[in-house]
Every structure is written in structure tokens, then in C-alpha cells.
C-alpha positions as protocol buffer text, in pm:
chain_id: "A"
residue {
  index: 1
  type: MET
  ca { x: -770 y: -1969 z: -368 }
}
residue {
  index: 2
  type: ILE
  ca { x: -416 y: -2069 z: -261 }
}
residue {
  index: 3
  type: SER
  ca { x: -384 y: -2255 z: -591 }
}
residue {
  index: 4
  type: GLN
  ca { x: -365 y: -1913 z: -760 }
}
residue {
  index: 5
  type: LEU
  ca { x: -7 y: -1887 z: -634 }
}
residue {
  index: 6
  type: THR
  ca { x: 103 y: -2135 z: -901 }
}
residue {
  index: 7
  type: HIS
  ca { x: -65 y: -1933 z: -1178 }
}
residue {
  index: 8
  type: LEU
  ca { x: 76 y: -1591 z: -1092 }
}
residue {
  index: 9
  type: ASN
  ca { x: 314 y: -1407 z: -1319 }
}
residue {
  index: 10
  type: TRP
  ca { x: 578 y: -1359 z: -1050 }
}
residue {
  index: 11
  type: PHE
  ca { x: 766 y: -1110 z: -1262 }
}
residue {
  index: 12
  type: SER
  ca { x: 454 y: -891 z: -1262 }
}
residue {
  index: 13
  type: VAL
  ca { x: 431 y: -927 z: -885 }
}
residue {
  index: 14
  type: LEU
  ca { x: 789 y: -803 z: -856 }
}
residue {
  index: 15
  type: CYS
  ca { x: 722 y: -523 z: -1106 }
}
residue {
  index: 16
  type: ALA
  ca { x: 414 y: -416 z: -904 }
}
residue {
  index: 17
  type: PHE
  ca { x: 580 y: -447 z: -562 }
}
residue {
  index: 18
  type: ILE
  ca { x: 879 y: -225 z: -644 }
}
residue {
  index: 19
  type: PRO
  ca { x: 689 y: 97 z: -727 }
}
residue {
  index: 20
  type: TYR
  ca { x: 448 y: 42 z: -435 }
}
residue {
  index: 21
  type: PHE
  ca { x: 740 y: 13 z: -194 }
}
residue {
  index: 22
  type: ILE
  ca { x: 938 y: 300 z: -346 }
}
residue {
  index: 23
  type: LEU
  ca { x: 626 y: 519 z: -345 }
}
residue {
  index: 24
  type: GLY
  ca { x: 601 y: 463 z: 31 }
}
residue {
  index: 25
  type: GLY
  ca { x: 955 y: 580 z: 86 }
}
residue {
  index: 26
  type: LEU
  ca { x: 895 y: 892 z: -119 }
}
residue {
  index: 27
  type: TRP
  ca { x: 545 y: 952 z: 17 }
}
residue {
  index: 28
  type: PHE
  ca { x: 645 y: 960 z: 383 }
}
residue {
  index: 29
  type: THR
  ca { x: 971 y: 1149 z: 337 }
}
residue {
  index: 30
  type: VAL
  ca { x: 981 y: 1367 z: 25 }
}
residue {
  index: 31
  type: PHE
  ca { x: 616 y: 1424 z: -68 }
}
residue {
  index: 32
  type: PHE
  ca { x: 448 y: 1436 z: 276 }
}
residue {
  index: 33
  type: GLY
  ca { x: 735 y: 1408 z: 525 }
}
residue {
  index: 34
  type: ASN
  ca { x: 647 y: 1712 z: 735 }
}
residue {
  index: 35
  type: PRO
  ca { x: 268 y: 1660 z: 731 }
}
residue {
  index: 36
  type: TYR
  ca { x: 322 y: 1294 z: 821 }
}
residue {
  index: 37
  type: LYS
  ca { x: 541 y: 1389 z: 1118 }
}
residue {
  index: 38
  type: THR
  ca { x: 279 y: 1646 z: 1222 }
}
residue {
  index: 39
  type: SER
  ca { x: 6 y: 1381 z: 1208 }
}
residue {
  index: 40
  type: LEU
  ca { x: 215 y: 1176 z: 1451 }
}
residue {
  index: 41
  type: GLY
  ca { x: 264 y: 1474 z: 1683 }
}
residue {
  index: 42
  type: LYS
  ca { x: 635 y: 1484 z: 1598 }
}
residue {
  index: 43
  type: GLY
  ca { x: 642 y: 1782 z: 1364 }
}
residue {
  index: 44
  type: ASN
  ca { x: 966 y: 1926 z: 1499 }
}
residue {
  index: 45
  type: GLU
  ca { x: 1146 y: 1595 z: 1550 }
}
residue {
  index: 46
  type: THR
  ca { x: 1360 y: 1370 z: 1339 }
}
residue {
  index: 47
  type: LEU
  ca { x: 1191 y: 1033 z: 1319 }
}
residue {
  index: 48
  type: PRO
  ca { x: 1406 y: 737 z: 1421 }
}
residue {
  index: 49
  type: ASN
  ca { x: 1576 y: 543 z: 1144 }
}
residue {
  index: 50
  type: SER
  ca { x: 1597 y: 170 z: 1197 }
}
residue {
  index: 51
  type: PRO
  ca { x: 1600 y: -133 z: 965 }
}
residue {
  index: 52
  type: ILE
  ca { x: 1249 y: -227 z: 1081 }
}
residue {
  index: 53
  type: PHE
  ca { x: 1117 y: 95 z: 923 }
}
residue {
  index: 54
  type: ILE
  ca { x: 1241 y: -29 z: 585 }
}
residue {
  index: 55
  type: ALA
  ca { x: 1204 y: -407 z: 614 }
}
residue {
  index: 56
  type: GLY
  ca { x: 860 y: -396 z: 776 }
}
residue {
  index: 57
  type: PRO
  ca { x: 690 y: -187 z: 507 }
}
residue {
  index: 58
  type: ALA
  ca { x: 869 y: -385 z: 235 }
}
residue {
  index: 59
  type: ILE
  ca { x: 733 y: -714 z: 369 }
}
residue {
  index: 60
  type: CYS
  ca { x: 385 y: -565 z: 408 }
}
residue {
  index: 61
  type: CYS
  ca { x: 387 y: -422 z: 54 }
}
residue {
  index: 62
  type: LEU
  ca { x: 502 y: -757 z: -82 }
}
residue {
  index: 63
  type: ILE
  ca { x: 226 y: -946 z: 98 }
}
residue {
  index: 64
  type: ILE
  ca { x: -34 y: -692 z: -16 }
}
residue {
  index: 65
  type: THR
  ca { x: 94 y: -723 z: -375 }
}
residue {
  index: 66
  type: ILE
  ca { x: 89 y: -1105 z: -372 }
}
residue {
  index: 67
  type: THR
  ca { x: -259 y: -1112 z: -217 }
}
residue {
  index: 68
  type: THR
  ca { x: -385 y: -859 z: -470 }
}
residue {
  index: 69
  type: ALA
  ca { x: -244 y: -1065 z: -757 }
}
residue {
  index: 70
  type: MET
  ca { x: -408 y: -1381 z: -619 }
}
residue {
  index: 71
  type: LEU
  ca { x: -746 y: -1208 z: -600 }
}
residue {
  index: 72
  type: ILE
  ca { x: -710 y: -1053 z: -946 }
}
residue {
  index: 73
  type: TYR
  ca { x: -639 y: -1397 z: -1091 }
}
residue {
  index: 74
  type: ALA
  ca { x: -916 y: -1568 z: -890 }
}
residue {
  index: 75
  type: LEU
  ca { x: -1171 y: -1304 z: -989 }
}
residue {
  index: 76
  type: ASN
  ca { x: -1047 y: -1305 z: -1350 }
}
residue {
  index: 77
  type: VAL
  ca { x: -990 y: -930 z: -1365 }
}
residue {
  index: 78
  type: ASN
  ca { x: -853 y: -869 z: -1715 }
}
residue {
  index: 79
  type: THR
  ca { x: -920 y: -508 z: -1812 }
}
residue {
  index: 80
  type: LEU
  ca { x: -786 y: -170 z: -1706 }
}
residue {
  index: 81
  type: SER
  ca { x: -1133 y: -67 z: -1590 }
}
residue {
  index: 82
  type: GLY
  ca { x: -1159 y: -391 z: -1393 }
}
residue {
  index: 83
  type: ALA
  ca { x: -817 y: -324 z: -1237 }
}
residue {
  index: 84
  type: LEU
  ca { x: -924 y: 26 z: -1135 }
}
residue {
  index: 85
  type: GLU
  ca { x: -1254 y: -99 z: -996 }
}
residue {
  index: 86
  type: PHE
  ca { x: -1078 y: -371 z: -798 }
}
residue {
  index: 87
  type: ALA
  ca { x: -823 y: -118 z: -670 }
}
residue {
  index: 88
  type: MET
  ca { x: -1101 y: 108 z: -542 }
}
residue {
  index: 89
  type: VAL
  ca { x: -1291 y: -177 z: -375 }
}
residue {
  index: 90
  type: ALA
  ca { x: -985 y: -334 z: -212 }
}
residue {
  index: 91
  type: GLY
  ca { x: -812 y: -2 z: -151 }
}
residue {
  index: 92
  type: ILE
  ca { x: -1102 y: 172 z: 17 }
}
residue {
  index: 93
  type: GLY
  ca { x: -1264 y: -141 z: 159 }
}
residue {
  index: 94
  type: TYR
  ca { x: -952 y: -281 z: 321 }
}
residue {
  index: 95
  type: LEU
  ca { x: -642 y: -61 z: 309 }
}
residue {
  index: 96
  type: VAL
  ca { x: -790 y: 285 z: 372 }
}
residue {
  index: 97
  type: THR
  ca { x: -1046 y: 157 z: 623 }
}
residue {
  index: 98
  type: ASN
  ca { x: -785 y: -40 z: 815 }
}
residue {
  index: 99
  type: THR
  ca { x: -553 y: 262 z: 817 }
}
residue {
  index: 100
  type: VAL
  ca { x: -829 y: 475 z: 969 }
}
residue {
  index: 101
  type: ASN
  ca { x: -903 y: 206 z: 1226 }
}
residue {
  index: 102
  type: ILE
  ca { x: -535 y: 185 z: 1325 }
}
residue {
  index: 103
  type: ALA
  ca { x: -509 y: 564 z: 1348 }
}
residue {
  index: 104
  type: ILE
  ca { x: -798 y: 595 z: 1592 }
}
residue {
  index: 105
  type: ASN
  ca { x: -604 y: 536 z: 1910 }
}
residue {
  index: 106
  type: PRO
  ca { x: -454 y: 757 z: 2180 }
}
residue {
  index: 107
  type: ASN
  ca { x: -101 y: 727 z: 2037 }
}
residue {
  index: 108
  type: ILE
  ca { x: -182 y: 916 z: 1718 }
}
residue {
  index: 109
  type: PRO
  ca { x: -276 y: 1274 z: 1809 }
}
residue {
  index: 110
  type: ARG
  ca { x: -421 y: 1363 z: 1467 }
}
residue {
  index: 111
  type: PRO
  ca { x: -590 y: 1041 z: 1350 }
}
residue {
  index: 112
  type: ILE
  ca { x: -788 y: 1190 z: 1063 }
}
residue {
  index: 113
  type: PHE
  ca { x: -484 y: 1374 z: 926 }
}
residue {
  index: 114
  type: TYR
  ca { x: -276 y: 1057 z: 961 }
}
residue {
  index: 115
  type: SER
  ca { x: -553 y: 856 z: 791 }
}
residue {
  index: 116
  type: VAL
  ca { x: -569 y: 1094 z: 494 }
}
residue {
  index: 117
  type: ILE
  ca { x: -191 y: 1081 z: 441 }
}
residue {
  index: 118
  type: SER
  ca { x: -143 y: 708 z: 494 }
}
residue {
  index: 119
  type: GLY
  ca { x: -474 y: 594 z: 348 }
}
residue {
  index: 120
  type: THR
  ca { x: -419 y: 791 z: 30 }
}
residue {
  index: 121
  type: TYR
  ca { x: -72 y: 635 z: -5 }
}
residue {
  index: 122
  type: HIS
  ca { x: -223 y: 288 z: 11 }
}
residue {
  index: 123
  type: LEU
  ca { x: -500 y: 376 z: -233 }
}
residue {
  index: 124
  type: VAL
  ca { x: -250 y: 511 z: -486 }
}
residue {
  index: 125
  type: GLY
  ca { x: -18 y: 217 z: -422 }
}
residue {
  index: 126
  type: ILE
  ca { x: -283 y: -51 z: -469 }
}
residue {
  index: 127
  type: THR
  ca { x: -400 y: 122 z: -786 }
}
residue {
  index: 128
  type: ILE
  ca { x: -48 y: 101 z: -928 }
}
residue {
  index: 129
  type: VAL
  ca { x: -25 y: -264 z: -821 }
}
residue {
  index: 130
  type: CYS
  ca { x: -357 y: -355 z: -985 }
}
residue {
  index: 131
  type: ILE
  ca { x: -274 y: -181 z: -1312 }
}
residue {
  index: 132
  type: ILE
  ca { x: 64 y: -355 z: -1337 }
}
residue {
  index: 133
  type: ILE
  ca { x: -68 y: -700 z: -1240 }
}
residue {
  index: 134
  type: VAL
  ca { x: -352 y: -683 z: -1493 }
}
residue {
  index: 135
  type: ALA
  ca { x: -136 y: -531 z: -1768 }
}
residue {
  index: 136
  type: MET
  ca { x: 122 y: -808 z: -1732 }
}
residue {
  index: 137
  type: LYS
  ca { x: -125 y: -1092 z: -1678 }
}
């Protein structure tokens, strides 16, 4: 599986990573900023701004994009329908489910609301990643 790293189109990985990362910035500020803050129980607050809140998601999106590309190559996904199918399996099976699992803790006062906002972001993001990786394969 690790051998897939040498076969990847790294330009496609970069082209898939960028919109996934940018989507996150827009998703949690412009598109769903207030609902996101509400899901965290901080509806009337300004969320802290620190480099970790930019660098951390960027690194995570990059790792998710690279891993997705490796799996797409290993599984020989070559069609748009295959990319969409893979996005749904990986997106729902891993990203959305893990988001829900993370949200179910005492520190997130509205875990289902948080899960819908964050899980949907990851599902849309992984779909974009899969389409770009397969299209540029």
C-alpha cells in the first residue's frame, strides 16, 4: 500500500488539497460560522484565533487527501461514478462517523448539531478530493 506513494500524481494531490482546505475555512466562518459556534456552546462569543487553528486543519486535510489518493490508486478507481462511490464509503464510513464519535463528549453541548455541520463539511470535502484525484489520474 505504501508503494502507492511513488505512483501518485502529486500535482493532483495538491489540486485536491487546496479546495478541501479552503472549503473548511469558508464552511466554519462564512457559510456556517454562527451555527458552528452555537454547536460549540459559544454562539455569542468570538472564537480564538491562533496559528494552530489554521495549521492543524491544513495538515489534517493534507493527510486525508494523500491517504485518499493512495486508496484510489490501490483500488484502481478510475471513473467519476467510482470516485463518488468511494467518497461516500470513505466519507460516511470514516470521516462523518469519526466526527460524530468525537462530538459525543461532555465538552460539546450540541453533539448532533456539531456532527451535522462538521460531518457534512468532510463529506463534501472528500467528494471534491475524490473527483479531482480521479479526474487527474
